[in-house]
Coordinates of C-alpha atoms in Angstrom, one line a residue:
X1404 CA -11.2 15.0 6.7
X1405 CA -10.6 18.7 6.5
X1406 CA -7.7 20.2 4.6
X1407 CA -6.0 20.9 8.0
X1408 CA -6.5 17.3 9.0
X1409 CA -4.9 16.1 5.7
X1410 CA -2.0 18.5 6.2
X1411 CA -1.4 17.0 9.6
X1412 CA -1.5 13.5 8.2
X1413 CA 1.1 14.4 5.5
X1414 CA 3.4 15.9 8.2
X1415 CA 3.1 12.8 10.4
X1416 CA 3.8 10.4 7.5
X1417 CA 6.8 12.2 6.1
X1418 CA 8.3 11.3 2.7
X1419 CA 8.9 7.6 2.9
X1420 CA 7.3 4.6 4.6
X1421 CA 7.5 0.8 4.3
X1422 CA 5.2 -1.9 2.8
X1423 CA 6.0 -5.5 3.8
X1424 CA 4.1 -8.5 2.5
X1425 CA 6.6 -10.6 4.6
X1426 CA 4.8 -9.5 7.7
X1427 CA 1.8 -11.6 6.8
X1428 CA 3.6 -14.9 7.3
X1429 CA 6.2 -14.0 9.9
X1430 CA 5.9 -15.2 13.5
X1431 CA 4.6 -12.5 15.8
X1432 CA 7.9 -12.1 17.7
X1433 CA 9.8 -11.6 14.5
X1434 CA 7.2 -9.0 13.4
X1435 CA 7.7 -7.1 16.6
X1436 CA 11.5 -6.9 16.3
X1437 CA 11.2 -5.9 12.6
X1438 CA 8.8 -3.0 13.2
X1439 CA 10.7 -1.7 16.2
X1440 CA 13.8 -1.6 14.0
X1441 CA 12.0 0.1 11.1
X1442 CA 10.7 2.7 13.6
X1443 CA 14.2 3.3 14.9
X1444 CA 15.5 3.9 11.4
X1445 CA 13.1 6.8 11.0
X1446 CA 10.6 5.5 8.4
X1447 CA 7.2 7.3 8.7
X1448 CA 4.9 4.3 8.4
X1449 CA 4.6 0.6 7.9
X1450 CA 1.8 -1.1 5.9
X1451 CA 0.8 -4.7 5.1
X1452 CA -2.0 -6.4 3.3
X1453 CA -4.7 -8.8 4.3
X1454 CA -5.7 -12.2 2.9
X1455 CA -9.0 -13.7 3.7
X1456 CA -8.3 -16.2 6.4
X1457 CA -4.9 -14.9 7.2
X1458 CA -3.9 -12.3 9.9
X1459 CA -7.0 -10.2 10.5
X1460 CA -6.3 -6.6 9.5
X1461 CA -7.3 -4.8 12.7
X1462 CA -5.9 -7.3 15.1
X1463 CA -2.7 -7.2 13.0
X1464 CA -2.5 -3.4 13.0
X1465 CA -3.0 -3.4 16.8
X1466 CA -0.1 -5.8 17.2
X1467 CA 2.2 -3.6 15.2
X1468 CA 1.1 -0.4 17.0
X1469 CA 1.5 -2.0 20.4
X1470 CA 5.0 -3.0 19.5
X1471 CA 6.1 0.5 18.6
X1472 CA 6.0 4.0 20.0
X1473 CA 5.1 6.5 17.3
X1474 CA 5.3 5.1 13.8
X1475 CA 2.0 5.1 11.7
X1476 CA 0.6 1.9 10.4
X1477 CA -1.7 1.3 7.5
X1478 CA -3.7 -1.4 5.9
X1479 CA -2.8 -2.1 2.3
X1480 CA -5.5 -3.2 2.2
X1481 CA -8.2 -4.1 4.6
X1482 CA -10.3 -6.4 2.3
X1483 CA -13.9 -5.5 1.8
X1484 CA -14.7 -9.2 1.3
X1485 CA -13.3 -10.1 4.8
X1486 CA -15.9 -8.2 6.9
X1487 CA -19.2 -6.4 7.0
X1488 CA -18.9 -2.7 6.2
X1489 CA -20.1 -1.8 9.7
X1490 CA -17.4 -3.9 11.1
X1491 CA -14.8 -2.2 8.9
X1492 CA -16.0 1.2 10.2
X1493 CA -16.0 0.1 13.8
X1494 CA -12.7 -1.7 13.6
X1495 CA -10.9 1.3 12.1
X1496 CA -12.4 3.6 14.7
X1497 CA -11.4 1.2 17.5
X1498 CA -7.8 1.2 16.4
X1499 CA -7.9 4.9 15.8
X1500 CA -9.3 5.6 19.3
X1501 CA -6.6 3.4 20.9
X1502 CA -3.7 4.9 18.9
X1503 CA -4.7 8.5 18.0
X1504 CA -3.0 9.8 14.8
X1505 CA -1.2 6.6 14.2
X1506 CA -3.4 4.6 11.8
X1507 CA -4.5 4.9 8.2
X1508 CA -7.3 2.7 6.9
X1509 CA -6.6 1.5 3.3
X1510 CA -9.7 -0.2 1.9
X1511 CA -9.6 -2.4 -1.2
X1512 CA -11.8 -4.6 -3.4
X1513 CA -9.2 -7.4 -3.8
X1514 CA -9.3 -9.8 -6.8
X1515 CA -11.8 -12.2 -8.2
X1516 CA -9.8 -15.4 -7.9
X1517 CA -9.0 -14.7 -4.3
X1518 CA -12.5 -13.8 -3.4
X1519 CA -14.0 -16.8 -5.2
X1520 CA -11.6 -19.1 -3.3
X1521 CA -13.2 -17.9 -0.1
X1522 CA -16.7 -19.0 -1.3
X1523 CA -18.0 -15.6 -2.2
X1524 CA -19.1 -14.2 -5.6
X1525 CA -17.0 -11.3 -6.8
X1526 CA -19.0 -8.3 -8.0
X1527 CA -18.3 -5.3 -10.2
X1528 CA -15.5 -3.5 -8.3
X1529 CA -16.7 0.1 -8.7
X1530 CA -20.4 -0.6 -7.8
X1531 CA -19.5 -2.9 -4.9
X1532 CA -17.0 -0.4 -3.4
X1533 CA -19.4 2.5 -3.8
X1534 CA -22.2 0.5 -2.0
X1535 CA -19.7 -0.7 0.7
X1536 CA -18.6 2.9 1.4
X1537 CA -22.3 3.9 1.8
X1538 CA -22.7 1.2 4.4
X1539 CA -19.5 2.2 6.2
X1540 CA -20.7 5.8 6.4
X1541 CA -24.2 4.7 7.6
X1542 CA -22.5 2.8 10.4
X1543 CA -20.2 5.7 11.5
X1544 CA -22.6 7.0 14.3
X1545 CA -22.3 3.6 16.1
X1546 CA -18.5 3.4 15.9
X1547 CA -16.2 4.5 18.8
X1548 CA -15.4 8.1 19.0
X1549 CA -11.9 9.1 17.9
X1550 CA -9.7 11.9 19.1
X1551 CA -7.9 12.2 15.7
X1552 CA -9.8 11.4 12.5
X1553 CA -8.7 8.1 10.8
X1554 CA -7.8 8.7 7.2
X1555 CA -9.6 6.5 4.7
X1556 CA -7.8 5.8 1.4
X1557 CA -8.9 3.4 -1.4
X1558 CA -6.8 0.9 -3.4
X1559 CA -7.4 2.7 -6.7
X1560 CA -5.7 2.1 -10.0
X1561 CA -7.8 3.2 -13.0
X1562 CA -9.7 6.5 -13.6
X1563 CA -13.1 5.5 -12.2
X1564 CA -11.8 4.1 -9.0
X1565 CA -9.5 7.1 -8.6
X1566 CA -12.5 9.3 -9.1
X1567 CA -14.4 7.4 -6.4
X1568 CA -11.3 7.8 -4.1
X1569 CA -11.4 11.5 -4.7
X1570 CA -15.2 11.7 -4.0
X1571 CA -15.6 9.2 -1.2
X1572 CA -12.3 9.0 0.7
X1573 CA -9.2 10.9 1.7
X1574 CA -7.1 9.6 -1.1
X1575 CA -5.6 6.6 -2.9
X1576 CA -3.1 3.8 -2.2
X1577 CA -2.0 2.4 -5.5
X1578 CA -0.1 -0.8 -5.5
X1579 CA 2.1 -2.4 -8.3
X1580 CA 2.4 0.7 -10.3
X1581 CA 5.2 2.6 -12.1
X1582 CA 5.9 6.3 -11.6
X1583 CA 3.9 7.2 -14.7
X1584 CA 0.8 6.0 -12.8
X1585 CA 1.6 8.4 -9.9
X1586 CA 1.3 11.4 -12.2
X1587 CA -2.0 10.2 -13.6
X1588 CA -3.3 9.5 -10.1
X1589 CA -2.4 12.9 -8.8
X1590 CA -4.2 14.5 -11.8
X1591 CA -7.3 12.4 -11.1
X1592 CA -7.3 13.0 -7.3
X1593 CA -6.6 16.7 -7.4
X1594 CA -4.2 18.5 -5.2
X1595 CA -5.9 18.0 -1.8
X1596 CA -6.2 14.2 -1.6
X1597 CA -3.6 11.8 -0.2
X1598 CA -1.6 9.8 -2.7
X1599 CA 0.4 6.9 -1.2
X1600 CA 1.9 4.5 -3.8
X1601 CA 3.8 1.3 -3.1
X1602 CA 7.2 0.8 -4.7
X1603 CA 8.9 -2.6 -4.7
X1604 CA 12.7 -2.5 -4.5
X1605 CA 15.7 -4.8 -4.6
X1606 CA 19.0 -3.4 -3.3
X1607 CA 21.4 -4.9 -5.8
X1608 CA 23.5 -3.6 -8.7
X1609 CA 23.4 -7.0 -10.4
X1610 CA 20.8 -6.6 -13.2
X1611 CA 20.3 -10.4 -13.5
X1612 CA 19.7 -10.8 -9.8
X1613 CA 17.5 -7.7 -9.5
X1614 CA 15.3 -8.8 -12.4
X1615 CA 15.1 -12.4 -11.2
X1616 CA 13.8 -11.3 -7.8
X1617 CA 11.5 -8.8 -9.5
X1618 CA 10.0 -11.4 -11.8
X1619 CA 9.4 -13.8 -8.9
X1620 CA 7.6 -11.0 -7.0
X1621 CA 5.6 -10.0 -10.1
X1622 CA 4.5 -13.5 -11.2
X1623 CA 1.2 -13.7 -9.2
X1624 CA 0.2 -10.1 -9.9
X1625 CA 0.6 -10.6 -13.7
X1626 CA -2.1 -13.2 -13.5
X1627 CA -4.6 -10.8 -11.9
X1628 CA -6.9 -8.9 -14.3
X1629 CA -7.1 -5.7 -12.2
X1630 CA -3.3 -5.2 -12.4
X1631 CA -3.0 -6.4 -16.0
X1632 CA -5.7 -4.1 -17.2
X1633 CA -4.1 -1.2 -15.4
X1634 CA -0.8 -1.9 -17.0
X1635 CA -2.4 -2.0 -20.5
X1636 CA -4.2 1.3 -19.7
X1637 CA -0.7 2.7 -19.0
X1638 CA 0.5 1.6 -22.4
X1639 CA 2.2 -1.8 -21.7
X1640 CA 1.5 -4.5 -24.2
X1641 CA 0.7 -8.2 -24.1
X1642 CA 4.4 -8.8 -25.0
X1643 CA 5.5 -6.7 -22.0
X1644 CA 3.2 -8.7 -19.7
X1645 CA 3.9 -12.2 -21.0
X1646 CA 6.9 -14.4 -20.1
X1647 CA 7.3 -13.0 -16.6
X1648 CA 7.4 -9.4 -17.9
X1649 CA 9.7 -7.5 -20.3
X1650 CA 12.7 -5.8 -18.9
X1651 CA 10.9 -2.5 -19.6
X1652 CA 8.0 -3.5 -17.4
X1653 CA 10.1 -5.2 -14.7
X1654 CA 12.3 -2.1 -14.3
X1655 CA 9.3 0.2 -14.1
X1656 CA 7.5 -1.9 -11.4
X1657 CA 10.5 -2.9 -9.3
X1658 CA 13.4 -0.4 -8.6
X1659 CA 16.7 -2.2 -8.4
X1660 CA 20.2 -0.8 -8.0
X1661 CA 22.2 0.9 -5.3
X1662 CA 21.0 3.3 -2.6
X1663 CA 21.1 6.3 -4.9
X1664 CA 19.1 4.5 -7.6
X1665 CA 16.4 3.6 -5.1
X1666 CA 16.3 7.2 -3.7
X1667 CA 16.0 8.5 -7.3
X1668 CA 12.9 6.3 -7.8
X1669 CA 11.4 7.7 -4.6
X1670 CA 12.0 11.3 -5.8
X1671 CA 10.4 10.4 -9.2
X1672 CA 7.2 9.4 -7.3
X1673 CA 7.3 12.6 -5.2
X1674 CA 7.9 14.8 -8.2
X1675 CA 5.0 13.1 -9.9
X1676 CA 2.7 14.0 -7.0
X1677 CA 3.0 11.3 -4.3
X1678 CA 2.7 12.5 -0.7
X1679 CA 4.3 9.4 0.8
X1680 CA 6.1 6.5 -0.9
X1681 CA 6.0 3.0 0.5
X1682 CA 9.1 1.0 -0.1
X1683 CA 8.7 -2.8 -0.3
X1684 CA 12.1 -4.5 -0.2
X1685 CA 11.8 -8.0 -1.7
X1686 CA 12.9 -11.1 0.1
X1687 CA 12.4 -12.5 3.6
X1688 CA 11.5 -10.2 6.5
X1689 CA 15.1 -10.2 7.7
X1690 CA 16.4 -9.4 4.2
X1691 CA 13.8 -6.6 3.9
X1692 CA 15.0 -5.0 7.2
X1693 CA 18.6 -5.2 6.1
X1694 CA 17.8 -3.4 2.9
X1695 CA 15.8 -0.8 4.8
X1696 CA 18.8 -0.2 7.1
X1697 CA 21.1 0.3 4.1
X1698 CA 18.6 2.6 2.3
X1699 CA 17.6 4.8 5.2
X1700 CA 20.4 7.4 4.8
X1701 CA 19.7 7.9 1.1
X1702 CA 15.9 7.8 1.1
X1703 CA 15.3 9.6 4.4
X1704 CA 18.0 12.1 4.0
X1705 CA 19.8 11.1 7.2

């Protein structure tokens, strides 16, 4: 994308969006109600992930886009192990052609345990992603034409994948990261690329409850080497990572507190170089929407 295209994407996204894992399991009618309400509140985007065999990414994005009028949606991520690269390119272009300017393609390498459960052999992430992007680009001439270019961002954590995101995409979508990572990611990406981190949140001033919910959320991620290695790269120790996570790590990964506390964390990401921060309120879909309603005045400035 050109610099002008990227400026336009930043303007459309605004400061804060939403990332909801709870959309993956919710009935379709509940999803529609939730995303309509999130759009009404004024959030700039809504993102969700993809598990192999779950809701297919492009069909899912189309559902969310059809249920809303103007909010942008994003894949966080569309899994490279779920489809051929030509299908990834064509699927993104099809959604982009149907909903001009309203879709961001987040592409990610996933994790070895999840890929191997699907019957595939996980390969070196950097090499596989580079080759996958080559094949996507080769398929681009056959993909549907789009009125507005579809931004492509990579799920990138460590320096080499961030460098690949800078060289081969429009930016990065880091997940499960503290604000210290945002500063490093901006440095690696340079000033022109998009940086869209996810930030888990719990709207409670009860430290015990906030950390309990945070640890429940973090449990699976702390078993995945890609995330663990990134945390160690950032200076967290085995002691921080073991036992559900130290308070230091838990508080860095999940922002808990009142509305002002959550807004402060958003500002920390923005000050560190983020273009757009994706809030992921923990809990059920209904609970997440209630938190977003309460947070909107503080984080959106309304």
